[in-house]
């Protein structure tokens, strides 16, 4: 995971922020900004070199979060796990603005799944799975909330053991599958799950792979997804506050034991939840 190698950069960013706004280092650390981690599955903070709020910033045609910082306006860009390292382009009010995506080597994970239907789904389930994938992708791109969320998220399961980190290159029963697009927090079935930030529940479902799932739109292109729930205690359309209970840990869908799979989605791309926790 990137956390350790990020420390020098985070330290530098915090020092710069403290100098710029004259805060005590201690209080700056408390409000430590989201680290700049421009890799596939990471988040790039791109200085737009303007003091005027840009009207429209897009990456891969998706609107991107912008924030005011002491250095001027900044885009906070979620980079897809399948992105190629190299030069990427934002469109800032139609004008190209480039940034660099660096390579990263995520580890491999080999899992044994007893239920072969969860590794290679039977033909008759494929239509269901495709329909679910469309619904999930639509929820990833939800834009139903106008507020600007905090980027430091509440940990949804207070006591947990991380059972799988983000980005793992997965092999199920020896066969390559999609990389792990979230963070797995193992806890006993029935453990409460709390909303990572305030927002609107924009979708719920009981999906083939993800099991019982809740999506919350927090605004500015930030969405969180909670999978494999035992019970869902919220409904589509409902507003939830940061830290409010939304359901309980379970083992619905494709799992090897009870856990919460948390995905953090920024401008439609799943990014490493550890950057926000
Ligand atoms: Zn997971």
Tab-separated table of C-alpha atoms and ligand atoms in Angstrom:
chain	number	residue	atom	x	y	z
A	1	UNK	CA	0.000	0.000	0.000
A	2	UNK	CA	1.138	3.532	-0.723
A	3	UNK	CA	0.765	4.860	2.821
A	4	UNK	CA	4.398	4.481	3.905
A	5	UNK	CA	6.018	5.806	0.752
A	6	UNK	CA	3.588	8.738	0.851
A	7	UNK	CA	4.794	10.010	4.190
A	8	UNK	CA	7.556	12.330	2.933
A	9	UNK	CA	5.165	13.918	0.425
A	10	UNK	CA	2.370	14.325	2.945
A	11	UNK	CA	4.855	15.912	5.329
A	12	UNK	CA	5.964	18.354	2.638
A	13	UNK	CA	2.386	19.239	1.711
A	14	UNK	CA	1.478	19.814	5.348
A	15	UNK	CA	4.524	22.045	5.897
A	16	UNK	CA	3.689	24.081	2.807
A	17	UNK	CA	0.118	24.473	3.922
A	18	UNK	CA	1.145	25.535	7.416
A	19	UNK	CA	3.534	28.144	6.011
A	20	UNK	CA	0.993	29.402	3.523
A	21	UNK	CA	-1.887	29.943	5.881
A	22	UNK	CA	0.099	30.477	9.051
A	23	UNK	CA	-1.424	27.594	10.943
A	24	UNK	CA	0.343	25.741	13.680
A	25	UNK	CA	1.790	22.504	12.335
A	26	UNK	CA	-0.257	20.511	14.832
A	27	UNK	CA	-3.555	21.884	13.622
A	28	UNK	CA	-2.473	21.514	9.995
A	29	UNK	CA	-1.718	17.845	10.638
A	30	UNK	CA	-5.139	17.425	12.145
A	31	UNK	CA	-6.679	18.683	8.911
A	32	UNK	CA	-4.064	16.947	6.731
A	33	UNK	CA	-5.102	17.308	3.086
A	34	UNK	CA	-5.756	14.375	0.815
A	35	UNK	CA	-2.325	13.277	-0.436
A	36	UNK	CA	-1.336	13.768	-4.062
A	37	UNK	CA	-1.035	10.203	-5.347
A	38	UNK	CA	-1.168	10.323	-9.157
A	39	UNK	CA	-1.144	6.603	-9.985
A	40	UNK	CA	-3.768	4.243	-11.466
A	41	UNK	CA	-6.383	3.947	-8.697
A	42	UNK	CA	-5.011	7.070	-7.007
A	43	UNK	CA	-5.967	10.739	-6.827
A	44	UNK	CA	-4.094	13.578	-8.558
A	45	UNK	CA	-4.279	17.090	-7.161
A	46	UNK	CA	-3.688	19.269	-10.172
A	47	UNK	CA	-3.029	22.979	-9.679
A	48	UNK	CA	-5.009	24.835	-12.301
A	49	UNK	CA	-2.870	27.973	-11.949
A	50	UNK	CA	-5.819	30.298	-11.657
A	51	UNK	CA	-7.369	32.416	-8.892
A	52	UNK	CA	-10.739	32.345	-10.640
A	53	UNK	CA	-13.015	29.365	-10.103
A	54	UNK	CA	-13.039	27.408	-13.378
A	55	UNK	CA	-16.537	26.806	-14.757
A	56	UNK	CA	-16.119	23.303	-16.131
A	57	UNK	CA	-13.275	20.847	-15.479
A	58	UNK	CA	-13.470	17.404	-17.082
A	59	UNK	CA	-11.410	14.232	-17.191
A	60	UNK	CA	-12.487	11.513	-19.630
A	61	UNK	CA	-15.591	13.666	-20.187
A	62	UNK	CA	-16.606	13.396	-16.497
A	63	UNK	CA	-16.885	16.579	-14.395
A	64	UNK	CA	-14.055	16.750	-11.845
A	65	UNK	CA	-14.040	18.082	-8.271
A	66	UNK	CA	-12.349	21.478	-7.870
A	67	UNK	CA	-11.271	23.082	-4.613
A	68	UNK	CA	-9.859	26.402	-3.557
A	69	UNK	CA	-6.391	26.086	-1.972
A	70	UNK	CA	-3.742	28.587	-0.834
A	71	UNK	CA	-2.029	27.920	-4.201
A	72	UNK	CA	-5.145	28.734	-6.199
A	73	UNK	CA	-7.817	26.472	-7.662
A	74	UNK	CA	-7.024	22.802	-7.769
A	75	UNK	CA	-8.658	19.812	-9.493
A	76	UNK	CA	-8.981	16.632	-7.417
A	77	UNK	CA	-8.968	13.864	-10.018
A	78	UNK	CA	-9.809	10.191	-9.491
A	79	UNK	CA	-7.654	8.047	-11.814
A	80	UNK	CA	-8.999	4.710	-13.068
A	81	UNK	CA	-7.277	1.483	-12.018
A	82	UNK	CA	-6.946	0.645	-15.721
A	83	UNK	CA	-5.306	3.984	-16.623
A	84	UNK	CA	-1.964	3.868	-18.435
A	85	UNK	CA	0.910	5.746	-16.791
A	86	UNK	CA	1.988	8.829	-18.732
A	87	UNK	CA	0.556	12.208	-19.649
A	88	UNK	CA	-3.180	12.665	-19.012
A	89	UNK	CA	-5.326	15.641	-19.928
A	90	UNK	CA	-7.972	17.665	-18.123
A	91	UNK	CA	-10.249	19.980	-20.068
A	92	UNK	CA	-10.467	23.243	-18.122
A	93	UNK	CA	-13.244	25.321	-19.688
A	94	UNK	CA	-12.343	23.544	-22.928
A	95	UNK	CA	-8.593	24.183	-22.688
A	96	UNK	CA	-6.255	21.161	-22.269
A	97	UNK	CA	-4.279	21.010	-19.006
A	98	UNK	CA	-1.960	18.030	-18.629
A	99	UNK	CA	-0.740	16.071	-15.612
A	100	UNK	CA	1.400	12.967	-15.209
A	101	UNK	CA	0.216	9.558	-13.990
A	102	UNK	CA	3.007	7.486	-12.466
A	103	UNK	CA	3.198	3.679	-12.567
A	104	UNK	CA	2.352	1.500	-9.568
A	105	UNK	CA	2.740	-2.226	-8.973
A	106	UNK	CA	-0.152	-3.625	-6.994
A	107	UNK	CA	0.380	-7.023	-5.406
A	108	UNK	CA	-1.219	-10.248	-6.552
A	109	UNK	CA	-3.820	-12.006	-4.469
A	110	UNK	CA	-4.793	-15.646	-5.020
A	111	UNK	CA	-8.133	-16.713	-3.594
A	112	UNK	CA	-9.937	-20.016	-3.496
A	113	UNK	CA	-13.700	-19.736	-3.932
A	114	UNK	CA	-15.647	-22.931	-3.218
A	115	UNK	CA	-18.707	-21.866	-5.219
A	116	UNK	CA	-17.519	-22.225	-8.834
A	117	UNK	CA	-20.592	-20.196	-9.991
A	118	UNK	CA	-19.002	-17.189	-8.276
A	119	UNK	CA	-15.800	-17.614	-10.330
A	120	UNK	CA	-17.374	-18.419	-13.697
A	121	UNK	CA	-21.047	-17.452	-13.543
A	122	UNK	CA	-23.422	-19.797	-15.377
A	123	UNK	CA	-24.710	-18.657	-18.773
A	124	UNK	CA	-28.238	-17.942	-17.484
A	125	UNK	CA	-26.943	-15.411	-14.923
A	126	UNK	CA	-24.952	-13.321	-17.433
A	127	UNK	CA	-27.857	-11.077	-18.426
A	128	UNK	CA	-28.561	-10.322	-14.763
A	129	UNK	CA	-24.887	-9.559	-14.134
A	130	UNK	CA	-24.635	-7.194	-17.124
A	131	UNK	CA	-27.779	-5.332	-16.030
A	132	UNK	CA	-26.292	-5.019	-12.544
A	133	UNK	CA	-23.001	-3.728	-13.932
A	134	UNK	CA	-24.894	-1.004	-15.826
A	135	UNK	CA	-26.784	-0.013	-12.663
A	136	UNK	CA	-23.552	0.035	-10.630
A	137	UNK	CA	-21.719	2.159	-13.212
A	138	UNK	CA	-24.632	4.611	-13.288
A	139	UNK	CA	-24.502	4.919	-9.475
A	140	UNK	CA	-20.733	5.567	-9.710
A	141	UNK	CA	-21.529	8.613	-11.875
A	142	UNK	CA	-24.346	9.947	-9.694
A	143	UNK	CA	-24.610	13.762	-9.499
A	144	UNK	CA	-27.644	14.204	-7.253
A	145	UNK	CA	-25.976	16.141	-4.446
A	146	UNK	CA	-24.806	19.764	-4.596
A	147	UNK	CA	-22.717	20.042	-1.439
A	148	UNK	CA	-18.912	19.897	-1.271
A	149	UNK	CA	-17.932	16.841	0.829
A	150	UNK	CA	-15.072	16.589	3.268
A	151	UNK	CA	-12.237	14.517	1.801
A	152	UNK	CA	-11.340	12.988	5.137
A	153	UNK	CA	-13.935	10.233	5.458
A	154	UNK	CA	-15.387	8.601	8.554
A	155	UNK	CA	-14.280	4.945	8.940
A	156	UNK	CA	-17.511	2.983	8.346
A	157	UNK	CA	-16.643	0.014	10.599
A	158	UNK	CA	-15.013	1.204	13.793
A	159	UNK	CA	-13.341	-2.094	14.758
A	160	UNK	CA	-12.159	-4.155	11.835
A	161	UNK	CA	-9.255	-6.051	10.365
A	162	UNK	CA	-8.187	-5.125	6.822
A	163	UNK	CA	-8.595	-8.403	4.947
A	164	UNK	CA	-7.798	-7.092	1.456
A	165	UNK	CA	-6.239	-3.818	0.369
A	166	UNK	CA	-7.166	-1.808	-2.715
A	167	UNK	CA	-5.731	-2.619	-6.144
A	168	UNK	CA	-4.794	-6.267	-5.577
A	169	UNK	CA	-4.454	-8.113	-8.886
A	170	UNK	CA	-6.829	-10.992	-8.283
A	171	UNK	CA	-6.739	-14.616	-9.254
A	172	UNK	CA	-9.772	-16.684	-8.296
A	173	UNK	CA	-9.143	-20.427	-8.353
A	174	UNK	CA	-6.109	-19.616	-10.523
A	175	UNK	CA	-7.982	-17.469	-13.066
A	176	UNK	CA	-7.244	-13.746	-13.514
A	177	UNK	CA	-10.155	-11.452	-12.586
A	178	UNK	CA	-10.721	-7.698	-12.217
A	179	UNK	CA	-8.435	-5.968	-9.703
A	180	UNK	CA	-9.810	-5.337	-6.216
A	181	UNK	CA	-11.553	-1.964	-6.455
A	182	UNK	CA	-12.059	-1.326	-2.738
A	183	UNK	CA	-10.896	-1.950	0.795
A	184	UNK	CA	-12.132	-5.014	2.703
A	185	UNK	CA	-12.827	-4.550	6.409
A	186	UNK	CA	-13.464	-7.877	8.147
A	187	UNK	CA	-15.809	-7.801	11.157
A	188	UNK	CA	-18.450	-10.157	12.557
A	189	UNK	CA	-21.823	-10.391	10.814
A	190	UNK	CA	-24.187	-7.812	12.313
A	191	UNK	CA	-21.506	-5.180	13.048
A	192	UNK	CA	-22.964	-1.712	12.285
A	193	UNK	CA	-21.774	0.114	9.161
A	194	UNK	CA	-21.775	3.924	9.272
A	195	UNK	CA	-21.886	6.400	6.400
A	196	UNK	CA	-18.402	7.673	5.503
A	197	UNK	CA	-19.790	11.185	4.887
A	198	UNK	CA	-23.173	12.872	4.637
A	199	UNK	CA	-25.038	12.340	1.401
A	200	UNK	CA	-27.973	10.835	-0.410
A	201	UNK	CA	-28.551	7.111	-0.912
A	202	UNK	CA	-28.758	7.004	-4.695
A	203	UNK	CA	-29.032	3.252	-5.203
A	204	UNK	CA	-29.429	0.019	-3.289
A	205	UNK	CA	-29.390	-3.506	-4.681
A	206	UNK	CA	-28.831	-7.179	-4.030
A	207	UNK	CA	-26.234	-8.047	-6.642
A	208	UNK	CA	-24.733	-11.322	-7.832
A	209	UNK	CA	-21.132	-10.503	-6.883
A	210	UNK	CA	-21.493	-7.526	-4.513
A	211	UNK	CA	-24.434	-8.857	-2.492
A	212	UNK	CA	-26.566	-6.329	-0.648
A	213	UNK	CA	-25.121	-2.958	-1.596
A	214	UNK	CA	-25.679	0.710	-0.740
A	215	UNK	CA	-24.392	3.698	-2.760
A	216	UNK	CA	-24.152	7.182	-1.252
A	217	UNK	CA	-23.579	10.316	-3.350
A	218	UNK	CA	-21.665	12.914	-1.290
A	219	UNK	CA	-21.476	15.638	-3.943
A	220	UNK	CA	-18.796	16.887	-6.369
A	221	UNK	CA	-18.430	13.431	-7.924
A	222	UNK	CA	-17.576	11.618	-4.665
A	223	UNK	CA	-19.582	8.405	-4.145
A	224	UNK	CA	-19.093	5.567	-1.654
A	225	UNK	CA	-20.228	1.959	-2.159
A	226	UNK	CA	-20.785	-0.552	0.670
A	227	UNK	CA	-21.055	-4.246	-0.339
A	228	UNK	CA	-21.899	-7.684	1.104
A	229	UNK	CA	-24.250	-6.260	3.767
A	230	UNK	CA	-26.317	-8.548	5.970
A	231	UNK	CA	-29.022	-5.911	6.429
A	232	UNK	CA	-29.593	-2.628	4.627
A	233	UNK	CA	-31.230	-0.037	6.888
A	234	UNK	CA	-31.602	2.769	4.325
A	235	UNK	CA	-33.671	3.305	1.203
A	236	UNK	CA	-32.957	4.860	-2.157
A	237	UNK	CA	-33.523	8.625	-1.995
A	238	UNK	CA	-32.874	8.888	1.745
A	239	UNK	CA	-30.459	11.516	3.138
A	240	UNK	CA	-27.919	10.175	5.654
A	241	UNK	CA	-25.586	12.048	7.947
A	242	UNK	CA	-21.885	11.282	8.329
A	243	UNK	CA	-21.543	8.456	10.879
A	244	UNK	CA	-25.203	7.401	10.647
A	245	UNK	CA	-25.853	3.632	10.611
A	246	UNK	CA	-26.802	2.407	7.123
A	247	UNK	CA	-26.740	-1.375	7.629
A	248	UNK	CA	-24.696	-4.247	9.014
A	249	UNK	CA	-21.690	-6.312	7.945
A	250	UNK	CA	-22.587	-9.583	6.247
A	251	UNK	CA	-21.446	-12.113	3.685
A	252	UNK	CA	-23.907	-11.699	0.817
A	253	UNK	CA	-22.571	-12.062	-2.751
A	254	UNK	CA	-19.063	-13.379	-3.523
A	255	UNK	CA	-17.160	-13.539	-0.236
A	256	UNK	CA	-14.868	-15.795	1.744
A	257	UNK	CA	-16.189	-14.496	5.088
A	258	UNK	CA	-18.126	-11.588	6.633
A	259	UNK	CA	-16.657	-8.193	5.756
A	260	UNK	CA	-17.492	-4.756	4.405
A	261	UNK	CA	-16.151	-4.008	0.949
A	262	UNK	CA	-15.848	-0.216	0.769
A	263	UNK	CA	-15.280	1.488	-2.560
A	264	UNK	CA	-14.603	5.192	-2.917
A	265	UNK	CA	-15.497	6.589	-6.331
A	266	UNK	CA	-14.260	9.943	-7.616
A	267	UNK	CA	-15.406	11.271	-11.025
A	268	UNK	CA	-16.620	7.765	-11.880
A	269	UNK	CA	-13.363	5.955	-11.013
A	270	UNK	CA	-12.787	3.679	-8.014
A	271	UNK	CA	-9.795	4.992	-6.048
A	272	UNK	CA	-7.894	3.814	-2.983
A	273	UNK	CA	-10.117	4.371	0.115
A	274	UNK	CA	-6.979	4.568	2.290
A	275	UNK	CA	-6.258	7.987	0.770
A	276	UNK	CA	-9.465	9.273	2.397
A	277	UNK	CA	-9.445	7.483	5.763
B	1	LIG	ZN1	-13.553	-6.343	-1.532
